[in-house]
Structure formats: structure tokens, C-alpha cells
Coordinates of C-alpha atoms and ligand atoms in Angstrom, one line a residue:
M51 CA -6.2 5.1 -22.7
T52 CA -7.1 4.0 -19.2
N53 CA -7.2 5.6 -15.9
F54 CA -4.9 3.5 -13.7
T55 CA -7.6 1.7 -11.8
Y56 CA -9.9 0.2 -14.4
S57 CA -9.8 -0.3 -18.1
T58 CA -11.9 2.2 -20.1
A59 CA -13.6 -0.7 -21.9
A60 CA -14.7 -2.2 -18.6
L61 CA -16.0 1.2 -17.3
E62 CA -17.9 1.9 -20.5
Q63 CA -19.5 -1.5 -20.3
L64 CA -20.4 -1.0 -16.6
Q65 CA -21.9 2.4 -17.4
K66 CA -24.2 0.7 -20.0
S67 CA -25.0 -2.4 -17.9
D68 CA -25.6 -0.8 -14.6
P69 CA -25.7 3.0 -14.5
E70 CA -26.7 3.2 -10.8
I71 CA -23.7 1.2 -9.7
F72 CA -21.5 3.1 -12.1
K73 CA -22.6 6.4 -10.6
A74 CA -22.0 5.1 -7.1
L75 CA -18.5 4.1 -8.1
M76 CA -17.7 7.4 -9.7
D77 CA -19.1 9.3 -6.7
E78 CA -17.0 7.1 -4.4
E79 CA -13.9 8.0 -6.3
V80 CA -14.7 11.6 -5.9
R81 CA -15.4 11.2 -2.2
Q82 CA -12.1 9.4 -1.6
S83 CA -10.2 12.0 -3.6
E84 CA -11.8 15.2 -2.3
G85 CA -11.9 14.3 1.4
I86 CA -9.2 13.2 3.8
E87 CA -9.4 9.6 5.0
L88 CA -8.3 9.4 8.7
I89 CA -10.0 6.1 9.7
P90 CA -6.9 4.3 11.0
S91 CA -7.9 0.9 9.6
E92 CA -8.4 2.2 6.0
N93 CA -5.9 2.9 3.3
Y94 CA -5.4 3.3 -0.4
C95 CA -4.2 0.0 -1.8
F96 CA -1.2 -0.1 -4.1
P97 CA -2.6 0.7 -7.6
E98 CA -1.4 -2.7 -9.0
V99 CA -3.7 -4.4 -6.4
Y100 CA -6.7 -3.2 -8.5
A101 CA -5.4 -5.0 -11.5
L102 CA -5.4 -8.3 -9.6
L103 CA -8.7 -7.8 -7.8
G104 CA -10.3 -7.1 -11.1
S105 CA -8.7 -10.1 -12.8
V106 CA -9.6 -13.6 -14.0
F107 CA -8.2 -15.1 -10.7
N108 CA -11.7 -14.1 -9.4
N109 CA -13.1 -16.9 -11.5
K110 CA -11.1 -19.8 -10.0
Y111 CA -12.0 -22.3 -7.3
S112 CA -9.0 -23.6 -5.4
E113 CA -10.1 -25.5 -2.3
G114 CA -7.0 -27.0 -0.6
Y115 CA -3.4 -25.8 -0.7
P116 CA -0.8 -25.6 -3.4
G117 CA -0.1 -29.2 -4.7
R118 CA -3.1 -30.6 -2.8
R119 CA -6.2 -29.1 -4.4
Y120 CA -9.7 -30.5 -4.9
Y121 CA -10.2 -29.0 -8.4
G122 CA -8.1 -29.0 -11.6
G123 CA -6.5 -26.1 -13.4
Q124 CA -4.4 -24.9 -10.6
E125 CA -1.0 -24.3 -12.3
N126 CA -1.3 -20.5 -12.0
T127 CA -3.1 -20.3 -8.7
D128 CA -0.4 -22.6 -7.1
I129 CA 2.3 -20.1 -8.3
V130 CA 0.6 -17.1 -6.7
E131 CA -0.3 -18.8 -3.4
N132 CA 3.2 -20.2 -3.0
L133 CA 4.7 -16.8 -3.8
A134 CA 2.3 -15.2 -1.3
R135 CA 3.2 -17.6 1.5
D136 CA 6.9 -17.5 0.8
R137 CA 7.0 -13.7 0.7
A138 CA 4.9 -13.4 3.8
K139 CA 7.2 -15.7 5.7
A140 CA 10.3 -13.8 4.6
L141 CA 8.7 -10.4 5.3
F142 CA 7.5 -11.3 8.9
R143 CA 10.4 -13.7 9.8
A144 CA 7.9 -16.5 10.3
E145 CA 8.2 -20.2 9.7
Y146 CA 4.6 -20.7 8.5
A147 CA 2.1 -18.5 6.6
N148 CA -1.5 -19.1 5.6
V149 CA -2.8 -16.4 3.1
Q150 CA -6.3 -17.8 2.6
P151 CA -8.4 -16.1 5.4
L152 CA -11.0 -14.0 3.8
S153 CA -10.6 -11.2 6.3
G154 CA -9.7 -10.3 9.8
S155 CA -12.5 -12.0 11.8
P156 CA -12.3 -15.4 10.1
M157 CA -8.5 -15.2 10.4
N158 CA -8.7 -14.9 14.2
Q159 CA -11.5 -17.5 14.4
A160 CA -9.2 -20.0 12.6
V161 CA -6.5 -19.4 15.2
Y162 CA -8.8 -20.2 18.1
F163 CA -10.3 -23.3 16.4
G164 CA -6.9 -24.5 15.2
L165 CA -5.0 -24.2 18.4
L166 CA -7.7 -24.5 21.1
Q167 CA -10.7 -26.5 22.2
P168 CA -14.2 -25.0 22.7
G169 CA -14.4 -23.9 26.3
D170 CA -10.7 -23.1 26.6
T171 CA -9.7 -19.8 28.3
I172 CA -8.1 -16.9 26.4
L173 CA -6.6 -13.8 28.1
A174 CA -7.1 -10.8 25.9
M175 CA -7.5 -7.0 26.0
D176 CA -10.9 -5.5 27.0
L177 CA -12.8 -4.0 24.0
S178 CA -13.2 -0.5 25.4
H179 CA -9.5 -0.4 26.2
G180 CA -8.6 -1.1 22.6
G181 CA -9.2 -4.9 22.0
H182 CA -11.1 -6.2 19.0
L183 CA -14.6 -7.7 18.8
T184 CA -13.0 -11.1 17.9
H185 CA -10.9 -10.9 21.1
G186 CA -13.9 -12.0 23.1
A187 CA -16.3 -9.1 23.2
P188 CA -19.5 -10.4 24.8
V189 CA -21.5 -9.7 21.6
S190 CA -19.2 -11.9 19.4
H191 CA -19.9 -15.6 18.8
M192 CA -16.4 -16.4 19.9
S193 CA -17.2 -15.3 23.4
K194 CA -19.9 -18.0 23.5
I195 CA -17.5 -20.7 22.4
F196 CA -14.3 -19.8 24.3
N197 CA -13.9 -18.4 27.8
F198 CA -12.4 -14.9 27.5
V199 CA -10.8 -13.2 30.5
R200 CA -9.9 -9.5 29.8
Y201 CA -7.1 -7.3 31.0
K202 CA -7.4 -3.5 30.9
T203 CA -4.9 -0.6 30.5
E204 CA -4.0 1.8 33.2
Q205 CA -5.5 5.3 32.9
P206 CA -4.5 8.0 32.0
S207 CA -1.2 6.6 30.8
G208 CA -2.6 3.7 28.8
K209 CA 0.2 1.5 30.0
I210 CA -0.4 -2.2 30.6
D211 CA 0.3 -3.2 34.2
F212 CA 2.0 -6.6 33.7
D213 CA 1.8 -7.5 37.4
K214 CA -2.0 -7.3 36.9
V215 CA -1.8 -9.3 33.7
R216 CA 0.3 -11.9 35.5
T217 CA -2.2 -12.1 38.4
L218 CA -5.0 -12.8 35.9
A219 CA -2.9 -15.4 34.1
Q220 CA -2.0 -17.2 37.3
Q221 CA -5.6 -17.1 38.5
H222 CA -7.4 -18.2 35.2
K223 CA -4.6 -20.3 33.6
P224 CA -5.5 -19.4 30.0
K225 CA -4.4 -21.7 27.2
M226 CA -3.6 -18.6 25.1
V227 CA -2.4 -15.1 25.9
L228 CA -3.5 -12.7 23.2
C229 CA -2.2 -9.2 22.6
G230 CA -3.3 -6.8 19.9
F231 CA -5.8 -4.1 19.3
S232 CA -8.0 -2.1 17.0
S233 CA -7.9 1.0 19.1
Y234 CA -4.7 1.4 21.2
P235 CA -2.2 4.0 20.3
R236 CA 0.8 2.6 22.1
E237 CA 3.5 0.0 21.3
L238 CA 3.1 -3.4 23.0
D239 CA 5.7 -5.0 25.3
Y240 CA 5.8 -8.4 23.5
A241 CA 8.6 -9.7 25.8
S242 CA 6.5 -9.3 28.9
F243 CA 3.5 -11.0 27.3
K244 CA 5.7 -13.9 26.3
K245 CA 7.3 -14.2 29.7
I246 CA 3.9 -14.4 31.4
A247 CA 2.6 -17.0 28.9
D248 CA 5.7 -19.1 29.4
E249 CA 5.2 -19.1 33.2
I250 CA 1.9 -20.8 32.8
G251 CA 2.6 -22.8 29.6
A252 CA 0.2 -20.8 27.5
L253 CA 0.4 -20.1 23.7
T254 CA 1.2 -16.5 22.6
F255 CA -0.9 -14.9 19.9
A256 CA -0.4 -11.3 18.6
D257 CA -3.1 -9.8 16.4
V258 CA -1.3 -7.0 14.6
S259 CA -4.0 -6.3 12.1
H260 CA -3.7 -2.5 12.4
I261 CA 0.1 -2.4 12.4
G262 CA 1.1 -5.2 10.1
G263 CA 2.5 -2.7 7.6
L264 CA 4.4 -0.8 10.3
I265 CA 6.0 -4.1 11.4
A266 CA 6.7 -5.1 7.8
G267 CA 8.4 -1.8 7.3
D268 CA 10.5 -2.3 10.4
A269 CA 9.0 0.8 12.1
L270 CA 7.5 -1.2 15.0
A271 CA 8.6 -4.4 16.8
N272 CA 7.7 -7.8 15.3
P273 CA 6.1 -10.3 17.8
M274 CA 7.7 -13.2 15.8
D275 CA 11.1 -11.9 16.9
F276 CA 10.0 -12.5 20.5
G277 CA 9.1 -16.1 19.9
F278 CA 5.3 -15.7 19.6
D279 CA 3.5 -18.9 18.5
V280 CA 1.2 -17.1 16.1
M281 CA 0.5 -13.7 14.7
T282 CA -2.3 -12.5 12.5
T283 CA -2.7 -9.4 10.3
T284 CA -5.2 -8.1 7.9
T285 CA -3.7 -7.2 4.5
H286 CA -5.7 -4.0 3.7
K287 CA -4.8 -1.7 6.5
S288 CA -1.3 -0.4 6.9
L289 CA -0.1 -3.0 4.5
R290 CA -1.9 -1.4 1.6
G291 CA -3.0 -4.7 0.0
P292 CA -6.4 -6.3 -0.9
R293 CA -9.1 -6.9 1.7
G294 CA -8.0 -10.1 3.5
G295 CA -6.1 -11.7 6.4
M296 CA -3.1 -13.9 7.0
I297 CA -1.8 -16.1 9.7
L298 CA 1.9 -16.4 10.5
A299 CA 3.1 -18.9 13.0
K300 CA 5.8 -21.3 14.2
K301 CA 6.1 -24.3 11.9
Q302 CA 4.7 -26.8 14.4
H303 CA 1.3 -25.1 14.4
G304 CA 1.0 -25.1 10.6
P305 CA -0.9 -28.4 10.1
A306 CA -3.6 -27.4 12.7
L307 CA -3.9 -23.9 11.3
D308 CA -4.2 -25.0 7.7
K309 CA -7.0 -27.4 8.7
A310 CA -8.7 -24.7 10.7
V311 CA -8.9 -22.3 7.7
F312 CA -9.8 -25.0 5.2
P313 CA -11.9 -27.1 5.5
G314 CA -12.6 -26.0 9.0
L315 CA -13.9 -22.5 8.4
Q316 CA -13.8 -21.6 4.7
G317 CA -14.4 -23.1 1.3
G318 CA -12.5 -21.8 -1.7
P319 CA -10.0 -19.1 -1.1
H320 CA -10.5 -15.9 -3.1
M321 CA -7.6 -16.3 -5.5
H322 CA -7.8 -12.8 -6.9
Q323 CA -7.2 -11.7 -3.3
V324 CA -4.4 -14.2 -2.7
A325 CA -2.7 -13.0 -5.9
A326 CA -3.0 -9.4 -4.7
T327 CA -1.6 -10.4 -1.3
A328 CA 1.5 -12.0 -3.1
L329 CA 2.1 -8.6 -4.8
T330 CA 1.6 -6.7 -1.6
M331 CA 4.2 -8.9 0.2
K332 CA 6.7 -8.0 -2.5
L333 CA 6.0 -4.2 -2.4
A334 CA 6.0 -4.2 1.4
A335 CA 9.5 -5.5 1.4
T336 CA 11.0 -2.5 -0.4
D337 CA 12.9 0.4 1.0
D338 CA 10.2 2.7 -0.3
F339 CA 7.7 0.9 2.0
K340 CA 10.1 1.2 5.0
L341 CA 10.1 4.9 4.4
Y342 CA 6.3 4.9 4.1
A343 CA 6.0 3.0 7.5
R344 CA 8.3 5.5 9.3
N345 CA 6.4 8.4 7.8
V346 CA 3.0 7.0 8.9
I347 CA 4.3 7.2 12.5
K348 CA 6.0 10.5 12.1
N349 CA 2.8 12.0 10.7
A350 CA 0.7 10.5 13.5
K351 CA 3.0 12.1 16.1
I352 CA 2.8 15.5 14.4
L353 CA -1.0 15.3 14.1
A354 CA -1.2 14.2 17.8
T355 CA 0.9 17.1 18.9
T356 CA -1.1 19.6 16.8
L357 CA -4.3 18.3 18.4
M358 CA -3.0 18.4 21.9
E359 CA -1.5 21.9 21.5
G360 CA -5.0 23.0 20.4
G361 CA -6.4 21.6 23.6
S362 CA -7.6 18.1 22.6
Q363 CA -7.4 15.4 25.2
L364 CA -5.8 12.3 23.7
V365 CA -6.3 8.9 25.4
T366 CA -2.9 7.9 26.7
G367 CA -1.6 11.4 26.0
G368 CA -0.2 10.7 22.6
T369 CA 0.7 7.9 20.1
D370 CA 3.5 5.5 19.4
N371 CA 2.0 4.1 16.2
H372 CA -0.3 5.3 13.4
M373 CA -3.4 6.0 15.6
M374 CA -4.8 8.3 18.2
V375 CA -8.0 8.3 20.2
V376 CA -9.5 11.7 21.2
N377 CA -11.8 12.2 24.1
T378 CA -14.2 14.7 22.5
V379 CA -16.5 15.0 25.5
A380 CA -13.6 16.1 27.7
W381 CA -12.6 19.1 25.7
F382 CA -15.3 20.0 23.2
N383 CA -18.3 18.6 25.1
L384 CA -19.3 16.6 22.0
S385 CA -20.0 12.9 22.0
G386 CA -18.1 10.9 19.4
D387 CA -21.0 10.5 17.0
I388 CA -21.6 14.2 16.8
A389 CA -17.9 14.9 16.3
E390 CA -17.8 12.2 13.6
K391 CA -20.7 13.9 11.7
A392 CA -19.3 17.4 12.0
L393 CA -15.9 16.2 10.7
D394 CA -17.6 14.3 7.9
A395 CA -19.3 17.5 6.9
A396 CA -15.9 19.2 6.8
G397 CA -14.6 16.4 4.5
I398 CA -12.6 14.7 7.2
T399 CA -13.5 11.0 7.7
L400 CA -12.8 9.2 10.9
N401 CA -14.9 7.1 13.3
K402 CA -16.6 7.5 16.7
Q403 CA -14.8 5.4 19.3
M404 CA -15.3 4.2 22.9
I405 CA -12.7 5.4 25.3
P406 CA -11.5 3.1 28.2
D407 CA -14.4 2.1 30.5
D408 CA -16.6 4.6 28.4
P409 CA -19.6 5.7 30.4
L410 CA -21.4 6.3 27.1
P411 CA -22.8 3.6 24.7
P412 CA -21.0 2.4 21.6
L413 CA -23.1 4.3 19.1
K414 CA -22.8 7.5 21.1
P415 CA -19.4 7.1 22.7
S416 CA -17.0 9.6 24.3
G417 CA -14.4 9.8 21.6
I418 CA -13.2 9.5 18.1
R419 CA -10.4 7.4 16.5
L420 CA -8.1 8.6 13.7
G421 CA -4.9 7.7 12.0
T422 CA -2.4 8.5 9.3
P423 CA -1.9 5.4 7.0
A424 CA -4.1 6.7 4.1
A425 CA -3.0 10.3 4.3
T426 CA 0.6 9.2 4.2
A427 CA -0.1 7.0 1.2
R428 CA -1.1 10.2 -0.6
D429 CA 2.4 11.6 0.3
M430 CA 1.1 14.1 2.8
G431 CA 3.7 15.2 5.4
E432 CA 4.4 17.5 8.3
N433 CA 2.7 20.7 6.8
E434 CA -0.5 18.8 5.9
M435 CA -0.7 17.2 9.3
K436 CA -0.5 20.6 11.0
Q437 CA -3.1 22.0 8.6
L438 CA -5.4 19.0 9.1
G439 CA -5.0 19.2 12.9
G440 CA -6.0 22.9 12.7
L441 CA -9.0 22.1 10.5
M442 CA -10.1 19.4 12.9
L443 CA -9.9 21.7 15.9
R444 CA -11.9 24.4 14.0
T445 CA -14.5 21.9 13.0
L446 CA -15.0 20.6 16.5
R447 CA -15.4 24.1 17.8
A448 CA -18.0 24.9 15.1
A449 CA -19.8 21.5 15.1
D450 CA -23.3 23.0 14.9
N451 CA -22.5 25.6 12.3
A452 CA -23.3 24.3 8.9
A453 CA -22.0 27.3 7.0
T454 CA -18.6 27.1 8.7
L455 CA -18.5 23.4 8.1
A456 CA -19.1 23.9 4.4
K457 CA -16.2 26.4 4.3
L458 CA -14.0 24.0 6.1
R459 CA -14.9 21.3 3.6
E460 CA -13.5 23.6 0.8
E461 CA -10.3 24.0 2.8
T462 CA -10.0 20.2 3.2
K463 CA -10.6 19.7 -0.5
A464 CA -7.9 22.3 -1.4
I465 CA -5.4 20.3 0.6
C466 CA -6.5 17.0 -0.9
D467 CA -6.5 18.3 -4.5
R468 CA -2.7 18.6 -4.2
F469 CA -2.3 14.9 -3.2
P470 CA -4.0 12.5 -5.7
V471 CA -5.2 9.2 -4.4
P472 CA -2.8 6.5 -5.6
G473 CA -4.3 4.8 -8.6
V474 CA -7.0 7.4 -9.2
T475 CA -5.3 9.7 -11.7
K476 CA -6.3 13.3 -12.2
D477 CA -6.2 13.0 -16.0
R478 CA -8.6 10.1 -16.1
P479 CA -10.6 9.7 -19.3
F480 CA -13.8 9.8 -17.3
D481 CA -14.8 13.2 -16.0
H482 CA -16.3 12.0 -12.7
K483 CA -18.7 14.7 -12.1
A484 CA -20.1 14.7 -15.6
R485 CA -20.3 10.9 -15.7
S486 CA -21.9 10.4 -12.4
A487 CA -24.5 13.0 -13.2
A488 CA -25.3 11.2 -16.5
Ligands
DSN213 N1 -12.9 -2.5 11.4 C1 -11.5 -2.6 11.8 C2 -11.1 -1.4 12.5 O1 -11.5 -0.4 12.2 O2 -10.2 -1.5 13.4 C3 -11.2 -3.8 12.6 O3 -12.1 -4.9 12.4

């Protein structure tokens, strides 16, 4: 008898060997089950992913690539890495795939080092307008090695003015034009980015880490269909796979990208992660997953509408994808960190977030960011989005009232109790509360 996620024998052993870590694990399962997860980059992985992450593939060193390894004993690891690459290429309509990046940041670093020289110029989106740290934020090492020039979005629409992007491109002649985001709720116009890059002979790079699953599920456009040179995605966000990253590209870039990942940047790939990525590529190619991807966006639009009807000011005035950014200062007079804490107390997890050209600092910014991939993975739908939106509004209006927040937490739990976390069954052999108190 097992709960889906771990074998009973392994859990019993863990409880004996390390009761403190066992308790933290049990408590984390309770936290993830009883609260609502709205951080847009988080998700519940497919339950089978746990089987591979907790498997003997963890034990294997596999430096190199299938058929060209530096250690023996690779007959099974070659099978999983070949399957992962082939399935990723098919899913994203790409000629080349590398599934070894350990996560999102090294994946993007490998693209820069593989296709550019130190000192080259990259045109990318400004961090406070939605870009990622690895897209040249001044605090990242990448900004010291490459010369980043940043475009911004227009406010309040959030649109990208491609005349301005073209002017920057003509002026700075970047070697690479990068689009992609970690906090931008709108669809990107890949054709316009490609056109501008072609005019100056630059490479095109799309970082779709947040929306990889929505692209895989055909719910959003795929940059590879627009002739992009390279695209990266993490595998654990909307794709519902293991922590990790992958690089997709035109075939001609393959040798340079392979070398950039290994031996350029990493040693042995994490083969338990690669095996789980192979599985994820298979599950993300199903009709069920296409429905999931559409539902993520449908839920985000319902939640966005509920929040706006309740008076919230959303950056860009809505969403086209899985994510929304709320200016909490504008409506509730709460900085993002205070809003995040109040919502946490009400069982609603999301993150504080800078808004475009935020006058406030990153740890005390003007907004919050939230999204629907995890809630949708629990099969929540229209009714729950409306209920959650209402709960959020009531929480933000009562942010300094601990008693009200405690009551709201019970309401959140009541909704969550009806939607089990995938892979964390309700009839598990371990009574979490009893065990974690033990
Ligand atoms: N931490 C991820 C996010 O939340 O967007 C990206 O690195």
C-alpha cells in the first residue's frame, strides 16, 4: 500500500533516519494540499514524475551525449535521453533539442555562450517590464559578460512598440534579439521580433520558460513556427515536469549549443531529471494536456475579470496567458510584500512583484504576480476562480486583521479540500498531521 508519491517503505525508513526532514516533508504536503498555489511559475508535476525523480537514475553519471559518453553503463540512460530529445523536438516542432540544462538560468547561459562571444550585444526586455534576471539584469553575472540593451513595454497597455524596438536594434546592432519574460501577461508578436532581427542579421532567441506548456498544448503561438533560431523552456512550470530546462533550436546551432551545455557549463546531467523530462514530453503531447493548457488560460481570464470587477488594477489591464500582475498600491494602498504576507495568511500563495518602472524597491515593490497553472492542475475551474478572486479581494481589504485572515484561510482550505493535489492522495497510509507531530 503506497500513497502515489513515495513508497511506504521509503517513507518509513526516512522517518527513522531523519525525523526532522520527514516532518518537514509531511508538513509541506499539507501546505501544498490545504492552500492554493498561485505562483505562476509553480505547478504540481505529473504524479509519475515523482517515480523517476526518486529512482536509480539519480545514481548515474552520464557526461557527454547518447552514444558519446565518458563513462560506461549507459545503455538505459541513452534510451531515456534519446527519447527526451526526440519527443521534445516533435512536441515543439524543432530540429534540435538539448535536455541536459539543470534549470532555467544555466539553460539561458548556455545559449549565450554557445552562440555569442563575450562582449556581444543582446537586445532583451527590461526586468521591471517583465524580463528575467538572466536577460541581462544588472545584478546578474551575464550582464558583466555580455552587453545587454533593454526595451520596455508601453504603459498602461503593456504593448511592445516595435518601432522603438527597431530603433534600438538599428542603433545598437545586437547579435541577438531576445524575447520572453517571467512577468508579462500578454502574448508576444514573434513575427515582428523576427523581422527586426532579420533586418540587422541578428539571431532570434525566445525564452518561453513560463509558457512552454501552453505552447506545447497549442494554446499559445510557438516561436519555432516563426523561424526563431533558438527557444528555451524550463520543464517544471506550465509543462508539469521535473525541475529542469531544455534548449530547442535550428539544427545548424546544435553542435555549438551541445558544447556550451557540456563541457562548457555543466558536468554530468541529472539523469533522473532527464528521464522525467522524457516522460513529461510524452504526457504533454496528449489531448488531455491540450485541454489543460486551454483551461489554464481560461481560468486566468476568469480570475483576472473577477479581480478587475472587484476594483483591482491589473498591469496591462488583463491577461492573454496564465499570469496576471496586480498593482496593489494603486487600489489597496498595500505594497506587494504586505499583500503577499496577508494572502499567505489566508492560505493563498503568490509573490510580490515589481511593476513596470516600479518606484518602489524589489523587496517592497508595488504589486503581486499570480497565475493559474497549479490551480488548473488540481482541476479547478470557473466557479473556483470566481471564489478565489473574491477571497483575494476580501483578504487585501482586511490585510491587517489577523482574525479575518484566519477565517479566510478556512474558506481557502474548504475549496482546496475538494481538489486533491495530483499525486498526493487523500487516502494515503500516512496521516500527515499525526506523523508530522510525531
Ligand atoms: N523563478 C522563476 C519565476 O518565478 O518566474 C523564474 O526564474
